[in-house]
Amino acid sequence: MGKIDNKCDQQTEVTNHSEDIELLRQKNDDLQARYTALFRLNQLSQECDELNHFYAQVHRTIASLMTAENLFIVLYDQTFSLLEFVYYIDEVDECPEGKIDFADYEGSFTSLVIESKQPLLVTPEIDQQLQDNALVKEFGVRGTDWLGVPLLHNDLVIGVIAVQSYSESVRYQEADLKLLTFAAQHVVGAMVRLQDQQRLKNAVNARTKELMAQIREREKAEVLQESLYKISELSTDVNLDINTFYSSVHDIIGKLINAKNFFIAKYNIEEELLEFCYYVDQKKDDLIEEFKPRKLSNRFSELVLRNRKTVLLSYEDMLELYKQGKTQKPHKNIYSWLGVPLIYSDKLLGVMVIQSYESKTMYTEGDAELLNFVSNHVSAAIKRRELADFERRSHELLEQQVKLRTLALEDEITQRKQAEKLLKHTAAHDSLTGLPNRTVFIDLLSHAIASRKRNTDFSFAVLFLDLDRFKVVNDSLGHHAGDTLLKIIATELQSIVREKDTVARLGGDEFVILIEDIDTQGEAFDVADRITEFLSQPFTIEDQLVYTGTSIGILFDDDRYDSADLMLRDADTAMYHAKDSGKGRYEVFDASMHKKVQHALSMEADIREAISKQEFIPYFQPILRLDNEELRGFEALARWQSDKRGFVYPNDFIPLAEETALIQAIDMQIIEKACQQVRTWQLDLGCSELYVSCNLFSQQFFSSNLPNQIKRILQRSGLAPKNLRIELTERALLENTEIVLTNMQALKEMGVKLLLDDFGTGYSSLSYLHRFPLDVLKIDRSFISNVHEHDNHRAIIKTIVDLATNLQMATVGEGIENLADAELLQQMDCMYGQGYYFAKPMSAVQASAYIQEKIQSNSILK
């Protein structure tokens, strides 16, 4: 019996040993399968070109480890609280489309995984428990088992991968949960790499398109620049025959536009005569008869001369003008006609015309704009050629005179007198323009004051001129171009005034004029009007059109003046008043201007005192989602509650505060008070996601201490960095870029979001959008105001929204004042907006009531 028992025990041990071996083999197979799957997942980012292919490969790999007929991958954007189902295979439900607000999915199994950062296995029993505790809601068709795990990157949830069964035959266990968690850990790395590759590819493609467009525009500009340079060269060759000159101009224009039929006609203003100095035509049989000089009539060239504007006509347009009695009947073989005036220094020189006898050649508005641009340079070339011919004839005449007077000029006494005269002139006149200098002008003005004292009927006026945009000319074209412009203006100013009046240059771009012996003040106004009109016209400097203008201060004689310096000071004050009032105008000095200066000094002192008293307070304007008007945050705007002045609006103190650099202290006051207020709302009203957006003057970003200032404000207020947004303008990005970039990166690392304010009105360059860590673009109100009435504004806004989307930035539309604009912005995928249509800036008390209304209507992100 003992032997039999012993044999049974041995057989049992063999059986158990076999089972152990089979179990180990099965575990080894499972482990091998896991490593094979891991290896496959690590290969996917190198093998897949697109994320869509990658997600499908992930599905197949997971399906090789477990039953996964129904699988989806959803990405989570924590910054904007958005969900996007990027992969979705389900035998029952359809894939949710587009990006979805996370708040709309609260109570789903997916939201539980995201919020907990933990894997979740939901069986029917667990599902019932969650429903009983009101932790979940119904989303789609309920299956049997649901299994989801978070996709974690740097301890942040960036998405969820989930599988689901609709059959009792397919049930998930803890082993499946561990297996899917294991797979998800290795999916994230490959997925992030592919996402980065896709973003880089998108950025490269966008930049490539931009560069190709720049290259094409640069090629066009180079051809045009070369043509203009050749035209300029022709005008300087005095030995070139005049007919060859015009023929060469024709050849150059022909390279820019189809100009087979071309003529230039000069306008003789004294005789009202049109003289054809050059013409080429394919269809005219008798060119001499057709292009002989003629009195002005009702032809199409005269239409250009009378309007002093470019005229672009089709045959139908020409026939309509004929029917209206404005022109003679056109030739039937003309398909397209384009004429531009030749104007130099506001003087009409003639007309330049091209015309087409072929239906395939029809001139466009672009051709008209190009020919009109070229005409300015042709006009300048013709005028320079005429001046060169005149100078050549004058030079020849001068040579004859020099020969006749050689003996006299060699006389030593004459030479000494001329030298003395030159020295006196140099001492009394500006070396650049030849105008009297400040010393001479002060003497003449003192003499006028004395004459007024002796004779009260004697009246005079002083005009103080300062050129607008003169610095732009110097900076862009160089000081030589600026000097040329000053000499042209000096000459023209002398021609505008009477011989007995004096034009002087004080220095830089400042001129003064003494108008003596006037009968009425209107005479001074007339001179100022003519000067303003003259300087509003463009100048051609070194083949470039230059635009300037002037601000003029006018001062009339008054018995209270004894000092020329005092009169000059008050005229200068009037000039600055004109410049502050909009430039391109003149202002007459009065006592109120002194008061304005005194007011500015008083205002500056009060601002400094207000800063020390903490009188500046934030007003809050809501920022809402455009699709449902859900409140997301506020922009804090500076207001001044002054003990002395009462409530002061920003337009009354901000310009002066910026000019005196006091705005920096005001900005910090507003940020700190706004942060404190928002923190109070969060605690009292339970709206923890509410944020505030504050403006910073551009020079704030030039200080390396800025991040520490913001950090201390957040610490004192208790507001989380994610609830603060800083707005800056493009100007800050264009100056001291290294320190600005360093400060922005420090704020980003802190958790503060950065907004670019007034985007679209400045340089709007892609280069700094790529370089600087911006989160949001704020579209300037100038594009949004009544955008539904402006197609070009819509195109600009759509471009900005698409650009921001490609760069993973959000967009906020400013200045929305009506429903139509709000709806149109939403249709163009602009997500957020603010403006008077929703709410005006309001005090903290008013804003509290506004928030409570939003809470009651469930229209606020909590």
Tab-separated table of C-alpha atoms in Angstrom, residues 289-604:
chain	number	residue	atom	x	y	z
A	289	GLU	CA	-1.505	114.136	-89.767
A	290	GLU	CA	-2.809	112.210	-86.760
A	291	PHE	CA	-0.147	113.464	-84.365
A	292	LYS	CA	0.353	117.019	-85.493
A	293	PRO	CA	0.036	119.757	-82.809
A	294	ARG	CA	-3.569	120.634	-82.017
A	295	LYS	CA	-5.617	122.938	-79.852
A	296	LEU	CA	-7.281	121.281	-76.891
A	297	SER	CA	-10.502	119.591	-78.011
A	298	ASN	CA	-12.778	116.782	-76.895
A	299	ARG	CA	-10.344	113.929	-77.519
A	300	PHE	CA	-9.473	111.364	-74.867
A	301	SER	CA	-6.007	112.814	-74.157
A	302	GLU	CA	-7.673	116.096	-73.184
A	303	LEU	CA	-9.841	114.105	-70.726
A	304	VAL	CA	-6.659	113.135	-68.879
A	305	LEU	CA	-5.334	116.711	-68.913
A	306	ARG	CA	-8.550	118.279	-67.633
A	307	ASN	CA	-8.969	115.765	-64.777
A	308	ARG	CA	-5.232	115.553	-64.025
A	309	LYS	CA	-5.926	111.877	-63.309
A	310	THR	CA	-5.263	108.467	-64.889
A	311	VAL	CA	-7.977	107.383	-67.358
A	312	LEU	CA	-8.508	103.672	-68.191
A	313	LEU	CA	-11.125	102.945	-70.882
A	314	SER	CA	-12.471	100.011	-72.875
A	315	TYR	CA	-14.123	100.608	-76.254
A	316	GLU	CA	-17.507	100.416	-74.525
A	317	ASP	CA	-16.393	103.060	-72.018
A	318	MET	CA	-15.209	105.341	-74.835
A	319	LEU	CA	-18.476	104.882	-76.715
A	320	GLU	CA	-20.476	105.735	-73.571
A	321	LEU	CA	-18.459	108.959	-73.105
A	322	TYR	CA	-19.210	109.834	-76.735
A	323	LYS	CA	-22.938	109.227	-76.201
A	324	GLN	CA	-22.800	111.536	-73.162
A	325	GLY	CA	-21.287	114.245	-75.333
A	326	LYS	CA	-18.037	114.354	-73.387
A	327	THR	CA	-15.692	113.131	-76.161
A	328	GLN	CA	-15.616	112.562	-79.878
A	329	LYS	CA	-16.544	109.197	-81.384
A	330	PRO	CA	-13.795	106.559	-80.794
A	331	HIS	CA	-12.143	104.482	-83.513
A	332	LYS	CA	-13.800	101.039	-83.798
A	333	ASN	CA	-10.505	99.171	-83.775
A	334	ILE	CA	-9.526	100.341	-80.259
A	335	TYR	CA	-10.075	97.673	-77.587
A	336	SER	CA	-8.341	99.337	-74.620
A	337	TRP	CA	-7.003	102.859	-73.925
A	338	LEU	CA	-4.871	104.035	-70.991
A	339	GLY	CA	-3.608	107.576	-70.409
A	340	VAL	CA	-1.760	109.142	-67.474
A	341	PRO	CA	-0.902	112.800	-66.803
A	342	LEU	CA	2.721	113.911	-66.641
A	343	ILE	CA	2.989	116.143	-63.556
A	344	TYR	CA	6.068	117.593	-61.911
A	345	SER	CA	5.938	119.759	-58.766
A	346	ASP	CA	2.179	120.101	-59.292
A	347	LYS	CA	2.770	121.483	-62.816
A	348	LEU	CA	1.028	119.701	-65.699
A	349	LEU	CA	3.639	118.842	-68.350
A	350	GLY	CA	1.559	116.679	-70.679
A	351	VAL	CA	0.116	113.213	-71.167
A	352	MET	CA	1.461	109.697	-71.817
A	353	VAL	CA	-0.836	107.179	-73.568
A	354	ILE	CA	-0.835	103.497	-74.575
A	355	GLN	CA	-3.612	101.833	-76.550
A	356	SER	CA	-4.444	98.336	-77.794
A	357	TYR	CA	-5.957	97.200	-81.094
A	358	GLU	CA	-6.104	93.543	-80.042
A	359	SER	CA	-8.778	91.891	-77.910
A	360	LYS	CA	-6.161	89.780	-76.140
A	361	THR	CA	-4.501	92.922	-74.770
A	362	MET	CA	-6.826	94.637	-72.301
A	363	TYR	CA	-5.251	96.993	-69.750
A	364	THR	CA	-6.128	96.518	-66.092
A	365	GLU	CA	-6.242	98.680	-62.981
A	366	GLY	CA	-2.865	97.193	-62.081
A	367	ASP	CA	-1.443	98.415	-65.403
A	368	ALA	CA	-2.956	101.833	-64.752
A	369	GLU	CA	-1.430	102.007	-61.280
A	370	LEU	CA	1.969	100.914	-62.638
A	371	LEU	CA	1.933	103.373	-65.557
A	372	ASN	CA	0.840	106.169	-63.237
A	373	PHE	CA	3.716	105.349	-60.882
A	374	VAL	CA	6.215	105.277	-63.775
A	375	SER	CA	4.781	108.555	-65.097
A	376	ASN	CA	6.039	110.393	-62.036
A	377	HIS	CA	9.572	109.341	-62.873
A	378	VAL	CA	9.099	110.054	-66.583
A	379	SER	CA	7.838	113.543	-65.661
A	380	ALA	CA	10.872	114.106	-63.463
A	381	ALA	CA	13.163	112.810	-66.239
A	382	ILE	CA	11.581	115.114	-68.837
A	383	LYS	CA	11.857	118.067	-66.491
A	384	ARG	CA	15.476	117.252	-65.654
A	385	ARG	CA	16.204	116.955	-69.367
A	386	GLU	CA	14.675	120.367	-69.985
A	387	LEU	CA	16.629	121.834	-67.062
A	388	ALA	CA	19.798	120.200	-68.358
A	389	ASP	CA	19.250	121.749	-71.774
A	390	PHE	CA	18.569	125.101	-70.131
A	391	GLU	CA	21.679	124.784	-67.959
A	392	ARG	CA	23.743	123.846	-71.005
A	393	ARG	CA	22.559	126.935	-72.894
A	394	SER	CA	23.051	129.052	-69.787
A	395	HIS	CA	26.518	127.605	-69.364
A	396	GLU	CA	27.416	128.473	-72.934
A	397	LEU	CA	26.117	132.003	-72.416
A	398	LEU	CA	27.988	132.242	-69.117
A	399	GLU	CA	31.205	131.181	-70.809
A	400	GLN	CA	30.823	134.016	-73.271
A	401	GLN	CA	30.200	136.471	-70.429
A	402	VAL	CA	33.180	135.142	-68.502
A	403	LYS	CA	35.431	135.747	-71.493
A	404	LEU	CA	34.185	139.342	-71.753
A	405	ARG	CA	34.701	140.026	-68.056
A	406	THR	CA	37.906	138.118	-67.426
A	407	LEU	CA	40.027	141.215	-67.092
A	408	ALA	CA	37.633	142.809	-64.631
A	409	LEU	CA	37.301	139.646	-62.514
A	410	GLU	CA	41.060	139.402	-62.249
A	411	ASP	CA	41.204	142.776	-60.642
A	412	GLU	CA	42.396	142.389	-57.037
A	413	ILE	CA	40.119	145.041	-55.590
A	414	THR	CA	37.043	143.448	-57.137
A	415	GLN	CA	38.066	140.112	-55.769
A	416	ARG	CA	38.445	141.522	-52.268
A	417	LYS	CA	35.041	143.154	-52.374
A	418	GLN	CA	33.434	139.944	-53.543
A	419	ALA	CA	35.205	138.010	-50.787
A	420	GLU	CA	34.005	140.453	-48.141
A	421	LYS	CA	30.492	140.263	-49.487
A	422	LEU	CA	30.590	136.492	-49.440
A	423	LEU	CA	31.836	136.461	-45.847
A	424	LYS	CA	29.036	138.784	-44.769
A	425	HIS	CA	26.471	136.665	-46.568
A	426	THR	CA	27.823	133.463	-45.021
A	427	ALA	CA	27.661	134.932	-41.545
A	428	ALA	CA	24.071	136.023	-42.040
A	429	HIS	CA	22.677	133.114	-44.046
A	430	ASP	CA	22.080	129.398	-43.681
A	431	SER	CA	24.836	127.459	-45.447
A	432	LEU	CA	22.469	124.792	-46.868
A	433	THR	CA	19.521	126.797	-48.181
A	434	GLY	CA	21.013	130.264	-48.488
A	435	LEU	CA	18.173	131.690	-46.424
A	436	PRO	CA	18.734	134.272	-43.673
A	437	ASN	CA	19.647	132.635	-40.372
A	438	ARG	CA	18.233	133.125	-36.874
A	439	THR	CA	20.435	136.132	-36.101
A	440	VAL	CA	19.246	138.055	-39.167
A	441	PHE	CA	15.628	137.107	-38.538
A	442	ILE	CA	15.762	138.290	-34.909
A	443	ASP	CA	17.191	141.635	-36.092
A	444	LEU	CA	14.451	142.039	-38.718
A	445	LEU	CA	11.737	141.044	-36.230
A	446	SER	CA	13.121	143.512	-33.662
A	447	HIS	CA	13.003	146.217	-36.341
A	448	ALA	CA	9.368	145.307	-37.107
A	449	ILE	CA	8.482	145.544	-33.388
A	450	ALA	CA	10.122	148.984	-33.220
A	451	SER	CA	8.228	150.105	-36.343
A	452	ARG	CA	5.008	148.976	-34.720
A	453	LYS	CA	5.811	151.044	-31.627
A	454	ARG	CA	6.344	154.153	-33.799
A	455	ASN	CA	3.385	153.557	-36.096
A	456	THR	CA	0.342	151.684	-34.749
A	457	ASP	CA	-1.020	151.322	-38.311
A	458	PHE	CA	1.960	149.116	-39.172
A	459	SER	CA	1.036	145.417	-38.832
A	460	PHE	CA	2.991	142.220	-39.344
A	461	ALA	CA	2.813	138.484	-38.706
A	462	VAL	CA	5.266	135.721	-37.846
A	463	LEU	CA	4.793	132.199	-39.250
A	464	PHE	CA	6.697	129.382	-37.516
A	465	LEU	CA	6.933	126.206	-39.689
A	466	ASP	CA	7.963	122.699	-38.682
A	467	LEU	CA	8.030	119.944	-41.316
A	468	ASP	CA	6.005	116.809	-40.591
A	469	ARG	CA	7.617	113.373	-41.165
A	470	PHE	CA	10.998	114.955	-42.015
A	471	LYS	CA	12.779	112.464	-39.737
A	472	VAL	CA	11.278	109.625	-41.795
A	473	VAL	CA	12.903	111.058	-44.947
A	474	ASN	CA	16.316	111.316	-43.256
A	475	ASP	CA	16.080	107.824	-41.752
A	476	SER	CA	14.858	106.099	-44.911
A	477	LEU	CA	16.644	107.963	-47.739
A	478	GLY	CA	19.589	109.490	-45.906
A	479	HIS	CA	20.641	113.022	-44.945
A	480	HIS	CA	21.536	113.917	-48.522
A	481	ALA	CA	17.904	113.407	-49.540
A	482	GLY	CA	16.788	115.407	-46.507
A	483	ASP	CA	19.114	118.284	-47.478
A	484	THR	CA	17.773	118.212	-51.040
A	485	LEU	CA	14.206	118.407	-49.728
A	486	LEU	CA	15.072	121.371	-47.479
A	487	LYS	CA	16.598	123.276	-50.423
A	488	ILE	CA	13.532	122.642	-52.609
A	489	ILE	CA	11.202	123.812	-49.835
A	490	ALA	CA	13.335	126.899	-49.119
A	491	THR	CA	13.175	127.927	-52.789
A	492	GLU	CA	9.427	127.441	-53.006
A	493	LEU	CA	8.777	129.325	-49.746
A	494	GLN	CA	10.589	132.353	-51.186
A	495	SER	CA	8.407	132.215	-54.294
A	496	ILE	CA	5.211	132.032	-52.227
A	497	VAL	CA	5.858	135.197	-50.156
A	498	ARG	CA	6.356	138.754	-51.415
A	499	GLU	CA	9.793	140.199	-52.084
A	500	LYS	CA	9.610	142.419	-49.028
A	501	ASP	CA	8.809	139.446	-46.751
A	502	THR	CA	11.554	137.333	-45.154
A	503	VAL	CA	11.949	133.559	-45.080
A	504	ALA	CA	14.595	132.254	-42.653
A	505	ARG	CA	15.775	128.853	-41.495
A	506	LEU	CA	16.284	128.410	-37.772
A	507	GLY	CA	17.911	124.991	-38.141
A	508	GLY	CA	16.848	121.388	-38.708
A	509	ASP	CA	13.420	121.378	-40.363
A	510	GLU	CA	12.218	124.671	-38.804
A	511	PHE	CA	11.525	127.767	-40.911
A	512	VAL	CA	10.147	131.182	-39.942
A	513	ILE	CA	8.541	133.836	-42.122
A	514	LEU	CA	8.122	137.530	-41.363
A	515	ILE	CA	5.217	139.030	-43.309
A	516	GLU	CA	5.431	142.810	-42.979
A	517	ASP	CA	3.041	145.653	-43.664
A	518	ILE	CA	-0.195	143.655	-43.898
A	519	ASP	CA	-3.640	145.210	-44.098
A	520	THR	CA	-5.615	142.237	-42.750
A	521	GLN	CA	-4.859	138.995	-40.980
A	522	GLY	CA	-6.282	137.189	-44.008
A	523	GLU	CA	-3.059	137.944	-45.909
A	524	ALA	CA	-1.114	135.799	-43.419
A	525	PHE	CA	-3.750	133.067	-43.594
A	526	ASP	CA	-3.492	133.091	-47.400
A	527	VAL	CA	0.278	132.553	-47.201
A	528	ALA	CA	-0.217	129.742	-44.664
A	529	ASP	CA	-2.827	128.090	-46.916
A	530	ARG	CA	-0.537	128.187	-49.945
A	531	ILE	CA	2.368	126.760	-47.939
A	532	THR	CA	0.195	123.990	-46.501
A	533	GLU	CA	-1.125	123.083	-49.957
A	534	PHE	CA	2.367	123.089	-51.485
A	535	LEU	CA	3.832	120.866	-48.781
A	536	SER	CA	0.918	118.411	-48.979
A	537	GLN	CA	2.065	117.415	-52.487
A	538	PRO	CA	4.674	114.642	-52.949
A	539	PHE	CA	8.270	115.494	-53.874
A	540	THR	CA	10.543	113.418	-56.097
A	541	ILE	CA	13.886	113.030	-54.341
A	542	GLU	CA	16.466	110.702	-55.900
A	543	ASP	CA	13.766	109.018	-57.989
A	544	GLN	CA	11.668	108.415	-54.878
A	545	LEU	CA	8.302	109.955	-54.053
A	546	VAL	CA	8.604	111.709	-50.699
A	547	TYR	CA	5.592	112.868	-48.666
A	548	THR	CA	5.912	115.528	-46.006
A	549	GLY	CA	3.708	118.269	-44.645
A	550	THR	CA	3.893	121.137	-42.203
A	551	SER	CA	2.443	122.427	-38.974
A	552	ILE	CA	2.390	126.233	-38.788
A	553	GLY	CA	2.076	128.550	-35.826
A	554	ILE	CA	0.904	132.114	-36.622
A	555	LEU	CA	1.535	135.094	-34.354
A	556	PHE	CA	0.282	138.624	-35.092
A	557	ASP	CA	1.831	141.821	-33.770
A	558	ASP	CA	0.707	143.009	-30.349
A	559	ASP	CA	1.631	146.031	-28.260
A	560	ARG	CA	2.580	143.791	-25.336
A	561	TYR	CA	5.611	142.393	-27.212
A	562	ASP	CA	8.955	144.146	-26.707
A	563	SER	CA	11.195	141.148	-27.430
A	564	ALA	CA	11.709	139.304	-30.711
A	565	ASP	CA	12.723	136.179	-28.766
A	566	LEU	CA	9.417	136.259	-26.878
A	567	MET	CA	7.434	136.546	-30.115
A	568	LEU	CA	9.398	133.649	-31.598
A	569	ARG	CA	8.675	131.574	-28.493
A	570	ASP	CA	4.915	132.173	-28.740
A	571	ALA	CA	4.900	131.418	-32.475
A	572	ASP	CA	6.702	128.178	-31.657
A	573	THR	CA	4.020	127.382	-29.039
A	574	ALA	CA	1.285	127.927	-31.646
A	575	MET	CA	3.130	125.608	-34.041
A	576	TYR	CA	3.244	122.798	-31.457
A	577	HIS	CA	-0.445	123.343	-30.820
A	578	ALA	CA	-1.082	122.841	-34.567
A	579	LYS	CA	1.037	119.685	-34.555
A	580	ASP	CA	-0.834	118.286	-31.538
A	581	SER	CA	-4.133	119.069	-33.256
A	582	GLY	CA	-3.440	116.792	-36.195
A	583	LYS	CA	-0.542	118.156	-38.283
A	584	GLY	CA	-0.880	119.536	-41.810
A	585	ARG	CA	-2.575	122.688	-40.471
A	586	TYR	CA	-1.945	126.059	-38.864
A	587	GLU	CA	-3.034	127.627	-35.578
A	588	VAL	CA	-3.045	131.252	-34.431
A	589	PHE	CA	-1.443	131.908	-31.048
A	590	ASP	CA	-3.717	132.969	-28.223
A	591	ALA	CA	-3.449	133.113	-24.465
A	592	SER	CA	-5.214	129.780	-24.074
A	593	MET	CA	-2.150	128.040	-25.465
A	594	HIS	CA	-0.149	129.278	-22.499
A	595	LYS	CA	-2.890	127.931	-20.330
A	596	LYS	CA	-2.615	124.571	-22.090
A	597	VAL	CA	1.101	124.391	-21.278
A	598	GLN	CA	0.385	125.371	-17.688
A	599	HIS	CA	-2.440	122.813	-17.590
A	600	ALA	CA	-0.055	120.080	-18.742
A	601	LEU	CA	2.417	120.992	-16.000
A	602	SER	CA	-0.376	121.007	-13.436
A	603	MET	CA	-1.739	117.689	-14.713
A	604	GLU	CA	1.721	116.078	-14.490
